mmCIF file with all atom_site columns, C-alpha atoms in Angstrom:
data_model
loop_
_atom_site.group_PDB
_atom_site.id
_atom_site.type_symbol
_atom_site.label_atom_id
_atom_site.label_alt_id
_atom_site.label_comp_id
_atom_site.label_asym_id
_atom_site.label_entity_id
_atom_site.label_seq_id
_atom_site.pdbx_PDB_ins_code
_atom_site.Cartn_x
_atom_site.Cartn_y
_atom_site.Cartn_z
_atom_site.occupancy
_atom_site.B_iso_or_equiv
_atom_site.pdbx_formal_charge
_atom_site.auth_seq_id
_atom_site.auth_comp_id
_atom_site.auth_asym_id
_atom_site.auth_atom_id
_atom_site.pdbx_PDB_model_num
ATOM 1   C CA . PRO R 1 1   ? -14.657 41.832  9.057   1.00 48.00 ? 50  PRO R CA 1
ATOM 2   C CA . THR R 1 2   ? -14.344 38.351  7.629   1.00 55.00 ? 51  THR R CA 1
ATOM 3   C CA . PRO R 1 3   ? -14.028 38.414  3.830   1.00 53.00 ? 52  PRO R CA 1
ATOM 4   C CA . LYS R 1 4   ? -16.937 36.897  1.929   1.00 57.00 ? 53  LYS R CA 1
ATOM 5   C CA . THR R 1 5   ? -16.225 33.593  0.237   1.00 64.00 ? 54  THR R CA 1
ATOM 6   C CA . ASP R 1 6   ? -18.070 31.850  -2.546  1.00 74.00 ? 55  ASP R CA 1
ATOM 7   C CA . THR R 1 7   ? -18.256 28.463  -0.869  1.00 85.00 ? 56  THR R CA 1
ATOM 8   C CA . THR R 1 8   ? -19.940 26.797  -3.854  1.00 90.00 ? 57  THR R CA 1
ATOM 9   C CA . ALA R 1 9   ? -17.131 27.871  -6.186  1.00 92.00 ? 58  ALA R CA 1
ATOM 10  C CA . ASP R 1 10  ? -14.437 27.076  -3.611  1.00 93.00 ? 59  ASP R CA 1
ATOM 11  C CA . LEU R 1 11  ? -15.895 23.638  -2.962  1.00 94.00 ? 60  LEU R CA 1
ATOM 12  C CA . GLN R 1 12  ? -15.962 22.885  -6.699  1.00 96.00 ? 61  GLN R CA 1
ATOM 13  C CA . ALA R 1 13  ? -12.411 24.192  -7.133  1.00 96.00 ? 62  ALA R CA 1
ATOM 14  C CA . LEU R 1 14  ? -11.229 21.934  -4.317  1.00 97.00 ? 63  LEU R CA 1
ATOM 15  C CA . LYS R 1 15  ? -13.022 18.925  -5.818  1.00 97.00 ? 64  LYS R CA 1
ATOM 16  C CA . ASP R 1 16  ? -11.499 19.719  -9.220  1.00 97.00 ? 65  ASP R CA 1
ATOM 17  C CA . ALA R 1 17  ? -8.015  19.940  -7.686  1.00 98.00 ? 66  ALA R CA 1
ATOM 18  C CA . ALA R 1 18  ? -8.455  16.584  -5.939  1.00 98.00 ? 67  ALA R CA 1
ATOM 19  C CA . SER R 1 19  ? -9.719  14.952  -9.147  1.00 98.00 ? 68  SER R CA 1
ATOM 20  C CA . GLN R 1 20  ? -6.860  16.427  -11.178 1.00 98.00 ? 69  GLN R CA 1
ATOM 21  C CA . TYR R 1 21  ? -4.360  15.161  -8.610  1.00 97.00 ? 70  TYR R CA 1
ATOM 22  C CA . HIS R 1 22  ? -5.755  11.622  -8.932  1.00 97.00 ? 71  HIS R CA 1
ATOM 23  C CA . ALA R 1 23  ? -5.671  11.838  -12.731 1.00 97.00 ? 72  ALA R CA 1
ATOM 24  C CA . LYS R 1 24  ? -1.990  12.835  -12.646 1.00 96.00 ? 73  LYS R CA 1
ATOM 25  C CA . VAL R 1 25  ? -1.199  9.958   -10.267 1.00 95.00 ? 74  VAL R CA 1
ATOM 26  C CA . MET R 1 26  ? -2.928  7.489   -12.594 1.00 95.00 ? 75  MET R CA 1
ATOM 27  C CA . SER R 1 27  ? -1.017  8.834   -15.611 1.00 94.00 ? 76  SER R CA 1
ATOM 28  C CA . LEU R 1 28  ? 2.271   8.545   -13.649 1.00 92.00 ? 77  LEU R CA 1
ATOM 29  C CA . SER R 1 29  ? 2.912   12.272  -14.282 1.00 92.00 ? 78  SER R CA 1
ATOM 30  C CA . PHE R 1 30  ? 4.895   12.642  -11.084 1.00 91.00 ? 79  PHE R CA 1
ATOM 31  C CA . ASP R 1 31  ? 6.454   16.011  -11.903 1.00 91.00 ? 80  ASP R CA 1
ATOM 32  C CA . GLU R 1 32  ? 2.907   17.324  -12.227 1.00 95.00 ? 81  GLU R CA 1
ATOM 33  C CA . VAL R 1 33  ? 1.784   15.432  -9.107  1.00 96.00 ? 82  VAL R CA 1
ATOM 34  C CA . LYS R 1 34  ? 4.535   17.220  -7.184  1.00 96.00 ? 83  LYS R CA 1
ATOM 35  C CA . SER R 1 35  ? 3.080   20.591  -8.242  1.00 96.00 ? 84  SER R CA 1
ATOM 36  C CA . PHE R 1 36  ? -0.059  19.890  -6.167  1.00 98.00 ? 85  PHE R CA 1
ATOM 37  C CA . TYR R 1 37  ? 1.935   20.065  -2.916  1.00 98.00 ? 86  TYR R CA 1
ATOM 38  C CA . SER R 1 38  ? 2.706   23.254  -1.003  1.00 97.00 ? 87  SER R CA 1
ATOM 39  C CA . SER R 1 39  ? 6.333   23.986  -0.188  1.00 95.00 ? 88  SER R CA 1
ATOM 40  C CA . SER R 1 40  ? 5.672   22.986  3.443   1.00 96.00 ? 89  SER R CA 1
ATOM 41  C CA . ALA R 1 41  ? 3.568   19.888  2.681   1.00 98.00 ? 90  ALA R CA 1
ATOM 42  C CA . ARG R 1 42  ? 3.995   16.576  4.479   1.00 98.00 ? 91  ARG R CA 1
ATOM 43  C CA . SER R 1 43  ? 3.432   13.227  2.812   1.00 97.00 ? 92  SER R CA 1
ATOM 44  C CA . MET R 1 44  ? 2.985   10.245  5.122   1.00 96.00 ? 93  MET R CA 1
ATOM 45  C CA . PRO R 1 45  ? 3.186   6.969   3.194   1.00 92.00 ? 94  PRO R CA 1
ATOM 46  C CA . PRO R 1 46  ? 2.298   3.798   5.095   1.00 90.00 ? 95  PRO R CA 1
ATOM 47  C CA . ALA R 1 47  ? 5.219   2.306   7.028   1.00 89.00 ? 96  ALA R CA 1
ATOM 48  C CA . GLU R 1 48  ? 7.658   4.894   5.662   1.00 90.00 ? 97  GLU R CA 1
ATOM 49  C CA . LYS R 1 49  ? 9.339   8.067   6.840   1.00 94.00 ? 98  LYS R CA 1
ATOM 50  C CA . THR R 1 50  ? 7.381   11.306  6.448   1.00 96.00 ? 99  THR R CA 1
ATOM 51  C CA . ALA R 1 51  ? 8.537   13.372  3.479   1.00 96.00 ? 100 ALA R CA 1
ATOM 52  C CA . GLN R 1 52  ? 8.380   17.108  4.151   1.00 97.00 ? 101 GLN R CA 1
ATOM 53  C CA . GLY R 1 53  ? 8.479   19.798  1.507   1.00 96.00 ? 102 GLY R CA 1
ATOM 54  C CA . THR R 1 54  ? 8.300   19.489  -2.238  1.00 94.00 ? 103 THR R CA 1
ATOM 55  C CA . GLU R 1 55  ? 11.951  18.449  -2.594  1.00 95.00 ? 104 GLU R CA 1
ATOM 56  C CA . GLU R 1 56  ? 11.613  15.407  -0.307  1.00 96.00 ? 105 GLU R CA 1
ATOM 57  C CA . ILE R 1 57  ? 8.189   14.561  -1.700  1.00 96.00 ? 106 ILE R CA 1
ATOM 58  C CA . GLY R 1 58  ? 9.577   14.810  -5.227  1.00 94.00 ? 107 GLY R CA 1
ATOM 59  C CA . LYS R 1 59  ? 12.412  12.402  -4.381  1.00 93.00 ? 108 LYS R CA 1
ATOM 60  C CA . TRP R 1 60  ? 9.910   9.947   -2.956  1.00 92.00 ? 109 TRP R CA 1
ATOM 61  C CA . LEU R 1 61  ? 7.693   10.268  -6.042  1.00 92.00 ? 110 LEU R CA 1
ATOM 62  C CA . ASP R 1 62  ? 10.717  9.615   -8.273  1.00 90.00 ? 111 ASP R CA 1
ATOM 63  C CA . THR R 1 63  ? 10.851  6.064   -6.900  1.00 86.00 ? 112 THR R CA 1
ATOM 64  C CA . PHE R 1 64  ? 7.659   5.334   -8.872  1.00 86.00 ? 113 PHE R CA 1
ATOM 65  C CA . LYS R 1 65  ? 9.012   6.415   -12.263 1.00 84.00 ? 114 LYS R CA 1
ATOM 66  C CA . THR R 1 66  ? 10.039  2.865   -13.134 1.00 84.00 ? 115 THR R CA 1
ATOM 67  C CA . ILE R 1 67  ? 6.731   1.245   -12.221 1.00 88.00 ? 116 ILE R CA 1
ATOM 68  C CA . LYS R 1 68  ? 5.318   -1.046  -14.916 1.00 93.00 ? 117 LYS R CA 1
ATOM 69  C CA . ASN R 1 69  ? 1.755   -1.794  -15.949 1.00 94.00 ? 118 ASN R CA 1
ATOM 70  C CA . PHE R 1 70  ? 0.230   0.550   -13.392 1.00 94.00 ? 119 PHE R CA 1
ATOM 71  C CA . LYS R 1 71  ? -3.562  0.321   -13.445 1.00 95.00 ? 120 LYS R CA 1
ATOM 72  C CA . GLY R 1 72  ? -6.483  1.184   -11.273 1.00 95.00 ? 121 GLY R CA 1
ATOM 73  C CA . SER R 1 73  ? -8.851  3.937   -10.423 1.00 95.00 ? 122 SER R CA 1
ATOM 74  C CA . PHE R 1 74  ? -9.793  6.366   -7.692  1.00 97.00 ? 123 PHE R CA 1
ATOM 75  C CA . SER R 1 75  ? -13.315 6.922   -6.478  1.00 97.00 ? 124 SER R CA 1
ATOM 76  C CA . GLU R 1 76  ? -14.769 10.368  -6.941  1.00 97.00 ? 125 GLU R CA 1
ATOM 77  C CA . PRO R 1 77  ? -13.310 12.440  -4.119  1.00 97.00 ? 126 PRO R CA 1
ATOM 78  C CA . GLU R 1 78  ? -15.483 13.543  -1.247  1.00 97.00 ? 127 GLU R CA 1
ATOM 79  C CA . VAL R 1 79  ? -14.563 17.082  -0.267  1.00 97.00 ? 128 VAL R CA 1
ATOM 80  C CA . VAL R 1 80  ? -15.301 19.179  2.781   1.00 97.00 ? 129 VAL R CA 1
ATOM 81  C CA . LEU R 1 81  ? -14.628 22.888  2.972   1.00 96.00 ? 130 LEU R CA 1
ATOM 82  C CA . ALA R 1 82  ? -14.199 24.880  6.178   1.00 94.00 ? 131 ALA R CA 1
ATOM 83  C CA . ALA R 1 83  ? -16.624 27.773  6.683   1.00 90.00 ? 132 ALA R CA 1
ATOM 84  C CA . SER R 1 84  ? -13.707 30.156  6.138   1.00 90.00 ? 133 SER R CA 1
ATOM 85  C CA . GLY R 1 85  ? -13.332 28.811  2.591   1.00 92.00 ? 134 GLY R CA 1
ATOM 86  C CA . ASP R 1 86  ? -9.544  28.636  2.778   1.00 94.00 ? 135 ASP R CA 1
ATOM 87  C CA . ILE R 1 87  ? -8.957  25.074  4.031   1.00 97.00 ? 136 ILE R CA 1
ATOM 88  C CA . GLY R 1 88  ? -10.573 21.747  3.383   1.00 97.00 ? 137 GLY R CA 1
ATOM 89  C CA . TYR R 1 89  ? -9.978  18.076  2.925   1.00 98.00 ? 138 TYR R CA 1
ATOM 90  C CA . SER R 1 90  ? -10.575 15.393  0.337   1.00 98.00 ? 139 SER R CA 1
ATOM 91  C CA . PHE R 1 91  ? -11.076 11.681  0.787   1.00 98.00 ? 140 PHE R CA 1
ATOM 92  C CA . ALA R 1 92  ? -11.127 8.937   -1.847  1.00 97.00 ? 141 ALA R CA 1
ATOM 93  C CA . THR R 1 93  ? -10.453 5.250   -2.212  1.00 97.00 ? 142 THR R CA 1
ATOM 94  C CA . ALA R 1 94  ? -8.543  3.493   -4.959  1.00 96.00 ? 143 ALA R CA 1
ATOM 95  C CA . SER R 1 95  ? -7.852  0.016   -6.245  1.00 96.00 ? 144 SER R CA 1
ATOM 96  C CA . LEU R 1 96  ? -4.386  -0.141  -7.783  1.00 95.00 ? 145 LEU R CA 1
ATOM 97  C CA . SER R 1 97  ? -2.179  -2.774  -9.402  1.00 96.00 ? 146 SER R CA 1
ATOM 98  C CA . TRP R 1 98  ? 1.307   -2.843  -10.927 1.00 94.00 ? 147 TRP R CA 1
ATOM 99  C CA . GLU R 1 99  ? 4.197   -5.178  -11.652 1.00 93.00 ? 148 GLU R CA 1
ATOM 100 C CA . ASP R 1 100 ? 7.156   -5.273  -9.297  1.00 87.00 ? 149 ASP R CA 1
ATOM 101 C CA . GLU R 1 101 ? 10.739  -5.526  -10.549 1.00 84.00 ? 150 GLU R CA 1
ATOM 102 C CA . THR R 1 102 ? 10.390  -9.322  -10.939 1.00 89.00 ? 151 THR R CA 1
ATOM 103 C CA . GLY R 1 103 ? 7.177   -9.047  -12.993 1.00 91.00 ? 152 GLY R CA 1
ATOM 104 C CA . LYS R 1 104 ? 4.918   -10.177 -10.163 1.00 94.00 ? 153 LYS R CA 1
ATOM 105 C CA . VAL R 1 105 ? 1.562   -8.394  -10.161 1.00 95.00 ? 154 VAL R CA 1
ATOM 106 C CA . MET R 1 106 ? 1.025   -6.450  -6.958  1.00 93.00 ? 155 MET R CA 1
ATOM 107 C CA . SER R 1 107 ? -2.221  -4.822  -5.883  1.00 94.00 ? 156 SER R CA 1
ATOM 108 C CA . GLU R 1 108 ? -3.681  -2.815  -3.057  1.00 94.00 ? 157 GLU R CA 1
ATOM 109 C CA . ASN R 1 109 ? -6.775  -0.913  -2.074  1.00 96.00 ? 158 ASN R CA 1
ATOM 110 C CA . ILE R 1 110 ? -6.100  2.419   -0.439  1.00 96.00 ? 159 ILE R CA 1
ATOM 111 C CA . ARG R 1 111 ? -7.877  5.157   1.494   1.00 96.00 ? 160 ARG R CA 1
ATOM 112 C CA . ASP R 1 112 ? -6.469  8.489   0.374   1.00 97.00 ? 161 ASP R CA 1
ATOM 113 C CA . PHE R 1 113 ? -6.782  11.625  2.546   1.00 98.00 ? 162 PHE R CA 1
ATOM 114 C CA . HIS R 1 114 ? -5.526  15.137  1.751   1.00 98.00 ? 163 HIS R CA 1
ATOM 115 C CA . PHE R 1 115 ? -5.714  18.314  3.775   1.00 98.00 ? 164 PHE R CA 1
ATOM 116 C CA . TRP R 1 116 ? -5.692  21.284  1.386   1.00 98.00 ? 165 TRP R CA 1
ATOM 117 C CA . ALA R 1 117 ? -5.060  25.022  1.795   1.00 98.00 ? 166 ALA R CA 1
ATOM 118 C CA . LYS R 1 118 ? -6.184  27.713  -0.602  1.00 97.00 ? 167 LYS R CA 1
ATOM 119 C CA . GLN R 1 119 ? -3.281  29.778  -1.876  1.00 96.00 ? 168 GLN R CA 1
ATOM 120 C CA . ALA R 1 120 ? -3.152  33.551  -2.423  1.00 94.00 ? 169 ALA R CA 1
ATOM 121 C CA . ASP R 1 121 ? -3.645  32.997  -6.168  1.00 94.00 ? 170 ASP R CA 1
ATOM 122 C CA . GLY R 1 122 ? -6.826  30.989  -5.523  1.00 93.00 ? 171 GLY R CA 1
ATOM 123 C CA . SER R 1 123 ? -5.294  27.585  -6.286  1.00 95.00 ? 172 SER R CA 1
ATOM 124 C CA . TRP R 1 124 ? -5.441  24.673  -3.849  1.00 98.00 ? 173 TRP R CA 1
ATOM 125 C CA . LYS R 1 125 ? -2.306  22.939  -2.556  1.00 98.00 ? 174 LYS R CA 1
ATOM 126 C CA . ILE R 1 126 ? -1.939  19.814  -0.470  1.00 98.00 ? 175 ILE R CA 1
ATOM 127 C CA . GLU R 1 127 ? -0.580  20.413  3.029   1.00 98.00 ? 176 GLU R CA 1
ATOM 128 C CA . ILE R 1 128 ? -1.012  16.884  4.410   1.00 98.00 ? 177 ILE R CA 1
ATOM 129 C CA . ASP R 1 129 ? -1.080  13.687  2.324   1.00 98.00 ? 178 ASP R CA 1
ATOM 130 C CA . ILE R 1 130 ? -1.759  10.432  4.119   1.00 97.00 ? 179 ILE R CA 1
ATOM 131 C CA . TRP R 1 131 ? -3.076  7.079   2.983   1.00 94.00 ? 180 TRP R CA 1
ATOM 132 C CA . ASN R 1 132 ? -3.261  3.493   4.057   1.00 93.00 ? 181 ASN R CA 1
ATOM 133 C CA . ASP R 1 133 ? -4.240  0.212   2.554   1.00 91.00 ? 182 ASP R CA 1
ATOM 134 C CA . PHE R 1 134 ? -7.317  -1.743  3.536   1.00 84.00 ? 183 PHE R CA 1
ATOM 135 C CA . PRO R 1 135 ? -8.846  -5.080  2.620   1.00 77.00 ? 184 PRO R CA 1
ATOM 136 C CA . LEU R 1 136 ? -12.004 -5.242  0.542   1.00 63.00 ? 185 LEU R CA 1
#
């Protein structure tokens, strides 16, 4: 028989994980951001090579450690949970700005999509991370 799941609790746990991920991104806590990814995760940045696994994703995240004057915010994530309760996705948008290495202010609006899987310990980990920019 299919195990019973508490979909209300699982949905809230997934939403909490997505919100915590965004908070860590905004605080530039990239070692903690990396901990949200599963060991087999794939991150697909726009116009860049796919990073697979936490080691490659961590190396890609390290490129942001020198970013200056990073600001912005994410919308509250929308989350959807599969009936099985063990997979789901989150979607949010963000408006971000920062200074490049020359001091020029850069900005972008992004759509942020994550496919999550519930782990054996009950935590949620990102399996697929993909985003793109869009005009307002």
